[in-house]
Amino acid sequence: MTRPVDVSFVVAAAILGLTGFVRPAVGQVPDPATTPRLAVPARGVAAPLPGQPTTAPTAAAPAAAAPAAAAPAEPAPVSAAPPPSGVTQVPPAAAPPATASSSQAATADKRSYAAGKFGLVLEGTQLGWLKSVEGGTASSEVVVEKVGPDRISAKHIAGVKYKDISFETDLQSKQLIDWIAASWKGNPARKSGSVQAMDYDNKPVSELEFFNALVTETTMPALDGAGKDPLHITVNLSPEYTRAKAGSGAKVSGSPSNQTQKKWLPSNFRFEMAGLDASRVNKIDAFTVKQVVAENPVGEARDYQKEPSAVEFPNLRITLPASYASTWVNWHDDFVVKGNSGTAQERNGAIVYLDPSRKVELGRVNLMNCGIFALDRLKTEANSESIVRMVADLYCERMELVPGSASSLN
């Protein structure tokens, strides 16, 4: 038997549902008092990044009410304000990289350069061009002390030394040749000057100044009747100190830029010696004249003063055909084998450097008190069709370097 439905209960439930008096489940509807609120940044303040701590701005004072008849005011421009406490500001965008033109302009004075010429300045006078140059920098010796209690050897540097300046040049400058010649004669002179590195427009880009320099070595080039490459002498200067500086940038005018170097070839020479058949000499090896220098350390300045000492003259090695060596063989037999090697048997001579026409002397080296001490036959292969040659070794007590005539020097 079916139980009857209570109609009044159903009608009451429907009326309560329509009017919203049905109570929801606990925890489904948010409570405004307990709901967290997001901080809204004030006007003109950058919004904080996600994940950063935030603080709610303080309420601003209410603005005064504008008159009803006044027109609406224009909004104030937005200006950047410092970020509130605890907010990390986003850094500005990086500047765009410099273009090639702007970077080159910014570093125009720091660019590398190619040296077109090297000029020598001596006592304020520009002498001429150099083929090459090196040295002149400062250095010091490292002193190692004895091992201490901590088993470490302390180190420190001693006085300052300056490397010799070495350069290659030719016989174009009479002033330079005179300076070298005075050193060979035992009258060394201290001179100051500089070596300029120039670009191809003859503008100095750097300069190495040297002070109180002495000529310590002069190497005369090898001569060969079959040689074709231009010759240069190598000069070593020993300065007391040097200083490097930037070039003036002013174009060099005067003698160096107007000079035209004459071609000095190894085949253009003549050998002279009394009592010998020297016309067929076809080769003379290179030789070096040295000025011995003693160093005098100066404690106050930490530099070394240079004092000239003795001059050392080298031996000569001369090559000539065996068919023209009869007078050399006789001199060697009398001087070496028979022992007639006194001053009376010594000979004088000269090495003469000629221009391409072989008529003008560019310079010469006078040889005094020479003696022969060896005469050898060069090795020759059978059926080689080569000329048999002899090599003579001579000592020289003194040598003199003599510049050519004024017309042969630029």
Tab-separated table of C-alpha atoms in Angstrom:
chain	number	residue	atom	x	y	z
A	1	MET	CA	0.000	0.000	0.000
A	2	THR	CA	1.549	3.345	-1.057
A	3	ARG	CA	2.116	5.973	1.577
A	4	PRO	CA	0.590	9.362	0.696
A	5	VAL	CA	3.037	12.258	-0.013
A	6	ASP	CA	2.893	15.260	2.262
A	7	VAL	CA	2.004	17.988	-0.210
A	8	SER	CA	2.582	20.828	2.217
A	9	PHE	CA	6.210	19.834	2.797
A	10	VAL	CA	7.002	19.820	-0.938
A	11	VAL	CA	5.395	23.227	-1.473
A	12	ALA	CA	7.349	24.779	1.412
A	13	ALA	CA	10.668	23.470	0.123
A	14	ALA	CA	10.030	24.904	-3.339
A	15	ILE	CA	9.134	28.341	-1.971
A	16	LEU	CA	12.315	28.489	0.155
A	17	GLY	CA	14.530	27.503	-2.842
A	18	LEU	CA	13.060	30.223	-5.048
A	19	THR	CA	13.557	32.978	-2.503
A	20	GLY	CA	17.285	32.117	-1.841
A	21	PHE	CA	16.909	31.045	1.719
A	22	VAL	CA	18.501	27.706	1.020
A	23	ARG	CA	21.778	27.815	2.996
A	24	PRO	CA	24.815	26.817	0.882
A	25	ALA	CA	27.541	24.452	1.976
A	26	VAL	CA	30.112	25.874	4.361
A	27	GLY	CA	33.334	27.117	2.699
A	28	GLN	CA	32.019	27.522	-0.832
A	29	VAL	CA	31.193	31.243	-0.690
A	30	PRO	CA	34.283	33.583	-0.095
A	31	ASP	CA	34.177	35.883	2.866
A	32	PRO	CA	35.140	39.520	1.952
A	33	ALA	CA	36.745	40.038	5.338
A	34	THR	CA	39.184	37.166	4.926
A	35	THR	CA	39.786	37.260	1.142
A	36	PRO	CA	43.382	38.518	0.249
A	37	ARG	CA	43.463	41.613	-1.950
A	38	LEU	CA	46.026	42.347	-4.713
A	39	ALA	CA	48.063	45.502	-4.295
A	40	VAL	CA	47.233	48.055	-6.977
A	41	PRO	CA	50.242	50.302	-7.815
A	42	ALA	CA	49.732	54.018	-7.657
A	43	ARG	CA	49.571	56.038	-10.836
A	44	GLY	CA	53.016	56.558	-12.335
A	45	VAL	CA	54.580	53.649	-10.425
A	46	ALA	CA	55.805	50.672	-12.419
A	47	ALA	CA	53.973	47.484	-11.757
A	48	PRO	CA	56.026	44.895	-9.843
A	49	LEU	CA	57.336	41.858	-11.594
A	50	PRO	CA	55.576	38.546	-10.967
A	51	GLY	CA	56.969	36.787	-7.952
A	52	GLN	CA	58.304	39.969	-6.292
A	53	PRO	CA	57.073	41.145	-2.889
A	54	THR	CA	54.407	43.799	-3.067
A	55	THR	CA	53.054	46.404	-0.711
A	56	ALA	CA	49.659	48.045	-0.934
A	57	PRO	CA	49.915	51.764	-1.582
A	58	THR	CA	48.651	54.150	1.016
A	59	ALA	CA	45.408	55.900	0.240
A	60	ALA	CA	45.962	59.287	-1.283
A	61	ALA	CA	44.227	62.320	0.154
A	62	PRO	CA	40.964	63.094	-1.691
A	63	ALA	CA	41.385	65.818	-4.216
A	64	ALA	CA	39.459	69.035	-3.719
A	65	ALA	CA	36.209	69.088	-5.588
A	66	ALA	CA	36.404	71.165	-8.713
A	67	PRO	CA	33.737	73.805	-9.334
A	68	ALA	CA	30.765	72.445	-11.217
A	69	ALA	CA	31.097	75.027	-13.970
A	70	ALA	CA	34.840	74.390	-14.553
A	71	ALA	CA	35.902	72.440	-17.594
A	72	PRO	CA	37.483	69.018	-17.004
A	73	ALA	CA	41.262	69.412	-16.426
A	74	GLU	CA	43.817	67.786	-18.693
A	75	PRO	CA	45.438	64.670	-17.178
A	76	ALA	CA	48.855	65.354	-15.674
A	77	PRO	CA	51.801	63.851	-17.599
A	78	VAL	CA	53.042	60.570	-16.248
A	79	SER	CA	56.584	60.825	-14.853
A	80	ALA	CA	58.847	57.998	-13.786
A	81	ALA	CA	58.996	57.593	-10.034
A	82	PRO	CA	61.421	55.520	-8.004
A	83	PRO	CA	60.158	52.012	-7.344
A	84	PRO	CA	58.650	51.357	-3.889
A	85	SER	CA	60.622	49.479	-1.311
A	86	GLY	CA	61.120	45.827	-2.141
A	87	VAL	CA	60.469	46.192	-5.870
A	88	THR	CA	63.269	45.386	-8.354
A	89	GLN	CA	63.357	47.795	-11.254
A	90	VAL	CA	63.772	46.385	-14.756
A	91	PRO	CA	67.081	47.624	-16.272
A	92	PRO	CA	66.834	49.759	-19.401
A	93	ALA	CA	67.410	48.157	-22.761
A	94	ALA	CA	71.059	47.809	-23.778
A	95	ALA	CA	72.431	50.344	-26.243
A	96	PRO	CA	72.796	49.051	-29.795
A	97	PRO	CA	76.301	47.907	-30.720
A	98	ALA	CA	78.572	50.488	-32.333
A	99	THR	CA	78.742	50.367	-36.072
A	100	ALA	CA	81.994	49.782	-37.924
A	101	SER	CA	82.323	53.456	-38.795
A	102	SER	CA	81.792	54.653	-35.216
A	103	SER	CA	84.212	52.089	-33.709
A	104	GLN	CA	86.918	52.976	-36.218
A	105	ALA	CA	86.493	56.664	-35.491
A	106	ALA	CA	86.761	56.058	-31.752
A	107	THR	CA	89.998	54.083	-32.120
A	108	ALA	CA	91.573	55.989	-35.003
A	109	ASP	CA	94.583	57.010	-32.875
A	110	LYS	CA	95.129	53.434	-31.646
A	111	ARG	CA	95.337	51.669	-34.981
A	112	SER	CA	98.429	49.734	-36.021
A	113	TYR	CA	100.676	51.190	-38.664
A	114	ALA	CA	103.174	49.958	-41.219
A	115	ALA	CA	106.535	51.665	-41.135
A	116	GLY	CA	107.401	52.946	-44.588
A	117	LYS	CA	110.829	54.328	-43.694
A	118	PHE	CA	113.193	54.689	-40.776
A	119	GLY	CA	115.016	57.987	-40.456
A	120	LEU	CA	118.158	58.676	-38.425
A	121	VAL	CA	118.504	61.994	-36.603
A	122	LEU	CA	121.920	62.834	-35.152
A	123	GLU	CA	122.515	65.968	-33.092
A	124	GLY	CA	119.391	67.554	-34.540
A	125	THR	CA	120.302	66.780	-38.179
A	126	GLN	CA	118.424	64.233	-40.244
A	127	LEU	CA	121.023	62.071	-41.928
A	128	GLY	CA	119.100	59.667	-44.115
A	129	TRP	CA	117.134	56.448	-44.355
A	130	LEU	CA	117.824	53.175	-42.589
A	131	LYS	CA	117.107	49.767	-44.068
A	132	SER	CA	116.272	48.223	-40.684
A	133	VAL	CA	116.540	49.011	-36.985
A	134	GLU	CA	116.167	47.090	-33.717
A	135	GLY	CA	117.000	47.301	-30.006
A	136	GLY	CA	117.198	50.309	-27.715
A	137	THR	CA	114.739	49.027	-25.094
A	138	ALA	CA	115.290	49.049	-21.325
A	139	SER	CA	115.817	45.899	-19.269
A	140	SER	CA	117.096	44.853	-15.865
A	141	GLU	CA	118.763	41.856	-14.275
A	142	VAL	CA	116.781	39.688	-11.861
A	143	VAL	CA	118.586	39.061	-8.557
A	144	VAL	CA	117.697	35.851	-6.681
A	145	GLU	CA	118.366	35.931	-2.960
A	146	LYS	CA	119.228	32.952	-0.772
A	147	VAL	CA	116.450	30.704	0.477
A	148	GLY	CA	114.944	32.081	3.688
A	149	PRO	CA	113.225	30.398	6.652
A	150	ASP	CA	110.041	30.059	4.581
A	151	ARG	CA	112.026	28.124	1.926
A	152	ILE	CA	111.253	30.766	-0.696
A	153	SER	CA	113.906	32.639	-2.670
A	154	ALA	CA	113.029	36.329	-2.803
A	155	LYS	CA	113.644	38.090	-6.130
A	156	HIS	CA	114.154	41.696	-7.140
A	157	ILE	CA	115.615	43.634	-10.053
A	158	ALA	CA	118.903	45.505	-10.170
A	159	GLY	CA	119.904	48.561	-12.225
A	160	VAL	CA	118.481	49.584	-15.572
A	161	LYS	CA	120.307	48.664	-18.764
A	162	TYR	CA	119.531	49.684	-22.330
A	163	LYS	CA	120.067	47.388	-25.279
A	164	ASP	CA	122.278	48.482	-28.146
A	165	ILE	CA	120.585	50.033	-31.148
A	166	SER	CA	121.453	48.188	-34.345
A	167	PHE	CA	120.611	49.530	-37.791
A	168	GLU	CA	121.551	49.004	-41.421
A	169	THR	CA	122.432	51.867	-43.719
A	170	ASP	CA	124.680	52.662	-46.647
A	171	LEU	CA	127.459	55.183	-47.266
A	172	GLN	CA	125.148	58.101	-48.098
A	173	SER	CA	125.781	60.215	-44.951
A	174	LYS	CA	129.197	61.792	-44.487
A	175	GLN	CA	128.332	62.882	-40.943
A	176	LEU	CA	127.614	59.287	-39.928
A	177	ILE	CA	130.749	57.977	-41.653
A	178	ASP	CA	132.843	60.637	-39.885
A	179	TRP	CA	131.414	59.543	-36.516
A	180	ILE	CA	132.299	55.908	-37.246
A	181	ALA	CA	135.739	56.859	-38.561
A	182	ALA	CA	136.543	58.790	-35.374
A	183	SER	CA	135.706	55.704	-33.333
A	184	TRP	CA	138.044	53.571	-35.468
A	185	LYS	CA	140.842	56.059	-34.884
A	186	GLY	CA	140.471	55.820	-31.109
A	187	ASN	CA	138.646	59.152	-30.759
A	188	PRO	CA	135.114	58.005	-29.874
A	189	ALA	CA	132.519	60.720	-29.456
A	190	ARG	CA	129.258	60.511	-27.544
A	191	LYS	CA	126.301	61.688	-29.585
A	192	SER	CA	122.563	61.905	-29.044
A	193	GLY	CA	119.792	61.569	-31.590
A	194	SER	CA	116.776	59.492	-32.463
A	195	VAL	CA	115.425	56.878	-34.833
A	196	GLN	CA	112.098	57.830	-36.438
A	197	ALA	CA	109.573	55.337	-37.810
A	198	MET	CA	107.690	57.023	-40.647
A	199	ASP	CA	104.678	56.120	-42.701
A	200	TYR	CA	104.615	56.258	-46.477
A	201	ASP	CA	103.900	59.981	-46.394
A	202	ASN	CA	107.184	60.649	-44.542
A	203	LYS	CA	105.320	61.493	-41.319
A	204	PRO	CA	106.925	60.199	-38.097
A	205	VAL	CA	104.527	57.956	-36.172
A	206	SER	CA	106.970	56.971	-33.406
A	207	GLU	CA	110.442	57.977	-32.282
A	208	LEU	CA	113.156	56.379	-30.155
A	209	GLU	CA	115.522	58.928	-28.638
A	210	PHE	CA	119.011	57.857	-27.551
A	211	PHE	CA	121.471	59.805	-25.404
A	212	ASN	CA	125.281	59.770	-25.067
A	213	ALA	CA	125.659	56.886	-27.516
A	214	LEU	CA	128.972	55.370	-28.623
A	215	VAL	CA	129.649	53.453	-31.838
A	216	THR	CA	130.518	49.979	-30.570
A	217	GLU	CA	130.420	47.838	-33.719
A	218	THR	CA	130.622	48.426	-37.452
A	219	THR	CA	130.164	45.500	-39.824
A	220	MET	CA	131.313	46.058	-43.381
A	221	PRO	CA	129.460	43.848	-45.893
A	222	ALA	CA	130.893	40.990	-47.895
A	223	LEU	CA	132.089	41.803	-51.410
A	224	ASP	CA	131.630	39.397	-54.284
A	225	GLY	CA	132.291	39.911	-57.975
A	226	ALA	CA	129.146	37.901	-58.762
A	227	GLY	CA	126.889	39.635	-56.208
A	228	LYS	CA	123.883	41.702	-57.291
A	229	ASP	CA	122.006	42.662	-54.093
A	230	PRO	CA	122.539	46.190	-52.701
A	231	LEU	CA	124.985	46.478	-49.809
A	232	HIS	CA	124.480	47.950	-46.336
A	233	ILE	CA	126.735	48.416	-43.354
A	234	THR	CA	125.494	47.411	-39.902
A	235	VAL	CA	126.140	49.877	-37.069
A	236	ASN	CA	125.658	49.213	-33.357
A	237	LEU	CA	125.187	52.158	-31.007
A	238	SER	CA	125.484	51.756	-27.235
A	239	PRO	CA	123.435	54.510	-25.544
A	240	GLU	CA	123.509	55.343	-21.856
A	241	TYR	CA	119.712	55.573	-21.902
A	242	THR	CA	116.807	55.849	-24.338
A	243	ARG	CA	113.297	57.262	-24.351
A	244	ALA	CA	110.403	56.262	-26.600
A	245	LYS	CA	107.824	58.834	-27.618
A	246	ALA	CA	105.099	59.368	-30.179
A	247	GLY	CA	105.970	60.856	-33.536
A	248	SER	CA	105.264	64.487	-34.291
A	249	GLY	CA	103.142	63.629	-37.337
A	250	ALA	CA	104.690	66.527	-39.268
A	251	LYS	CA	105.944	65.578	-42.698
A	252	VAL	CA	109.724	65.396	-42.816
A	253	SER	CA	111.215	67.810	-45.290
A	254	GLY	CA	114.789	68.553	-46.195
A	255	SER	CA	117.628	66.232	-46.960
A	256	PRO	CA	116.156	62.806	-46.085
A	257	SER	CA	113.026	63.146	-48.225
A	258	ASN	CA	115.081	64.508	-51.131
A	259	GLN	CA	117.842	61.933	-51.014
A	260	THR	CA	118.153	59.247	-53.658
A	261	GLN	CA	120.283	56.401	-52.417
A	262	LYS	CA	122.917	55.290	-54.847
A	263	LYS	CA	123.023	51.596	-55.556
A	264	TRP	CA	125.973	50.120	-53.706
A	265	LEU	CA	126.601	46.686	-55.220
A	266	PRO	CA	128.958	43.968	-53.900
A	267	SER	CA	130.603	43.619	-57.306
A	268	ASN	CA	131.715	47.264	-57.439
A	269	PHE	CA	134.950	47.268	-55.456
A	270	ARG	CA	138.683	47.304	-55.848
A	271	PHE	CA	141.368	45.779	-53.626
A	272	GLU	CA	144.783	47.387	-53.345
A	273	MET	CA	147.939	46.164	-51.602
A	274	ALA	CA	151.538	47.059	-52.342
A	275	GLY	CA	153.706	44.352	-53.916
A	276	LEU	CA	150.811	41.988	-54.676
A	277	ASP	CA	148.733	41.173	-57.735
A	278	ALA	CA	145.430	42.341	-56.249
A	279	SER	CA	143.565	43.116	-59.449
A	280	ARG	CA	142.021	39.631	-59.608
A	281	VAL	CA	140.606	39.519	-56.068
A	282	ASN	CA	136.986	38.522	-56.537
A	283	LYS	CA	135.728	38.122	-52.958
A	284	ILE	CA	136.279	39.687	-49.515
A	285	ASP	CA	134.368	38.335	-46.530
A	286	ALA	CA	132.437	40.631	-44.191
A	287	PHE	CA	134.330	41.922	-41.167
A	288	THR	CA	133.441	43.778	-37.952
A	289	VAL	CA	135.375	46.492	-36.122
A	290	LYS	CA	134.536	46.637	-32.390
A	291	GLN	CA	134.846	49.401	-29.841
A	292	VAL	CA	135.196	47.822	-26.396
A	293	VAL	CA	133.015	49.623	-23.833
A	294	ALA	CA	133.267	49.387	-20.056
A	295	GLU	CA	130.165	49.982	-17.928
A	296	ASN	CA	130.299	52.157	-14.835
A	297	PRO	CA	127.162	51.660	-12.698
A	298	VAL	CA	125.758	54.798	-11.077
A	299	GLY	CA	123.732	54.060	-7.944
A	300	GLU	CA	121.759	57.271	-7.717
A	301	ALA	CA	120.458	57.144	-11.273
A	302	ARG	CA	120.307	53.319	-11.527
A	303	ASP	CA	121.922	53.691	-14.984
A	304	TYR	CA	125.245	52.590	-16.411
A	305	GLN	CA	127.702	55.106	-17.797
A	306	LYS	CA	129.564	53.849	-20.881
A	307	GLU	CA	133.335	54.360	-21.056
A	308	PRO	CA	135.185	53.545	-24.324
A	309	SER	CA	138.224	51.309	-24.199
A	310	ALA	CA	140.349	49.623	-26.874
A	311	VAL	CA	139.415	49.168	-30.541
A	312	GLU	CA	139.566	45.630	-31.959
A	313	PHE	CA	140.296	45.193	-35.664
A	314	PRO	CA	139.417	41.853	-37.297
A	315	ASN	CA	141.262	39.626	-39.708
A	316	LEU	CA	140.511	39.653	-43.427
A	317	ARG	CA	139.712	36.705	-45.663
A	318	ILE	CA	140.400	37.296	-49.369
A	319	THR	CA	139.627	34.972	-52.280
A	320	LEU	CA	141.348	35.071	-55.679
A	321	PRO	CA	142.051	32.679	-58.590
A	322	ALA	CA	145.017	30.364	-58.068
A	323	SER	CA	146.435	31.341	-61.477
A	324	TYR	CA	146.951	34.941	-60.206
A	325	ALA	CA	148.219	34.027	-56.741
A	326	SER	CA	151.975	33.724	-57.407
A	327	THR	CA	152.855	36.966	-55.574
A	328	TRP	CA	150.652	35.873	-52.653
A	329	VAL	CA	152.391	32.496	-52.521
A	330	ASN	CA	155.813	34.183	-52.435
A	331	TRP	CA	154.736	36.534	-49.635
A	332	HIS	CA	153.285	33.640	-47.633
A	333	ASP	CA	156.472	31.578	-48.080
A	334	ASP	CA	158.703	34.444	-46.942
A	335	PHE	CA	156.455	35.725	-44.146
A	336	VAL	CA	155.236	32.425	-42.656
A	337	VAL	CA	157.622	29.646	-43.717
A	338	LYS	CA	160.904	31.590	-43.600
A	339	GLY	CA	159.821	33.728	-40.663
A	340	ASN	CA	160.526	37.150	-42.158
A	341	SER	CA	157.498	38.613	-40.372
A	342	GLY	CA	158.801	41.910	-39.053
A	343	THR	CA	157.262	45.322	-39.533
A	344	ALA	CA	159.270	45.789	-42.734
A	345	GLN	CA	157.577	42.770	-44.300
A	346	GLU	CA	154.045	43.934	-43.384
A	347	ARG	CA	152.052	45.631	-46.105
A	348	ASN	CA	149.485	48.421	-46.421
A	349	GLY	CA	146.468	48.405	-48.664
A	350	ALA	CA	142.854	49.471	-49.105
A	351	ILE	CA	139.360	48.257	-49.929
A	352	VAL	CA	137.711	50.755	-52.261
A	353	TYR	CA	133.923	50.908	-52.672
A	354	LEU	CA	132.796	52.151	-56.105
A	355	ASP	CA	129.545	53.409	-57.588
A	356	PRO	CA	127.856	51.555	-60.511
A	357	SER	CA	130.021	53.432	-63.017
A	358	ARG	CA	133.120	52.137	-61.157
A	359	LYS	CA	134.637	55.606	-61.495
A	360	VAL	CA	133.499	57.355	-58.287
A	361	GLU	CA	134.569	56.259	-54.819
A	362	LEU	CA	131.713	55.932	-52.335
A	363	GLY	CA	134.236	55.289	-49.567
A	364	ARG	CA	137.231	53.185	-48.650
A	365	VAL	CA	138.798	51.247	-45.786
A	366	ASN	CA	142.540	51.828	-45.486
A	367	LEU	CA	144.503	48.823	-44.179
A	368	MET	CA	147.713	49.354	-42.190
A	369	ASN	CA	150.404	46.891	-41.130
A	370	CYS	CA	148.866	43.768	-42.616
A	371	GLY	CA	150.506	40.368	-42.463
A	372	ILE	CA	149.574	37.067	-44.074
A	373	PHE	CA	149.274	34.055	-41.764
A	374	ALA	CA	147.426	31.480	-43.903
A	375	LEU	CA	147.037	30.643	-47.597
A	376	ASP	CA	144.779	27.733	-48.520
A	377	ARG	CA	143.453	26.173	-51.695
A	378	LEU	CA	139.682	25.831	-51.793
A	379	LYS	CA	138.232	22.372	-52.318
A	380	THR	CA	137.654	21.643	-55.989
A	381	GLU	CA	135.949	18.606	-57.502
A	382	ALA	CA	137.559	16.848	-60.469
A	383	ASN	CA	135.853	17.454	-63.811
A	384	SER	CA	133.656	20.144	-62.225
A	385	GLU	CA	134.822	22.824	-64.687
A	386	SER	CA	135.113	25.314	-61.808
A	387	ILE	CA	137.958	27.780	-61.305
A	388	VAL	CA	140.581	26.794	-58.740
A	389	ARG	CA	140.772	29.502	-56.079
A	390	MET	CA	143.031	30.417	-53.164
A	391	VAL	CA	141.997	31.963	-49.842
A	392	ALA	CA	144.419	34.269	-48.006
A	393	ASP	CA	143.977	35.220	-44.320
A	394	LEU	CA	145.501	38.547	-43.250
A	395	TYR	CA	145.736	40.346	-39.937
A	396	CYS	CA	145.538	44.127	-39.774
A	397	GLU	CA	146.828	46.252	-36.951
A	398	ARG	CA	144.735	49.278	-37.896
A	399	MET	CA	141.923	50.236	-40.247
A	400	GLU	CA	140.608	53.630	-41.284
A	401	LEU	CA	137.178	54.340	-42.711
A	402	VAL	CA	137.269	57.217	-45.188
A	403	PRO	CA	134.086	58.686	-46.721
A	404	GLY	CA	133.941	59.352	-50.430
A	405	SER	CA	134.067	62.721	-52.075
A	406	ALA	CA	131.264	65.219	-51.525
A	407	SER	CA	129.972	64.542	-55.036
A	408	SER	CA	129.568	60.814	-54.296
A	409	LEU	CA	127.532	61.341	-51.112
A	410	ASN	CA	123.994	62.683	-50.935
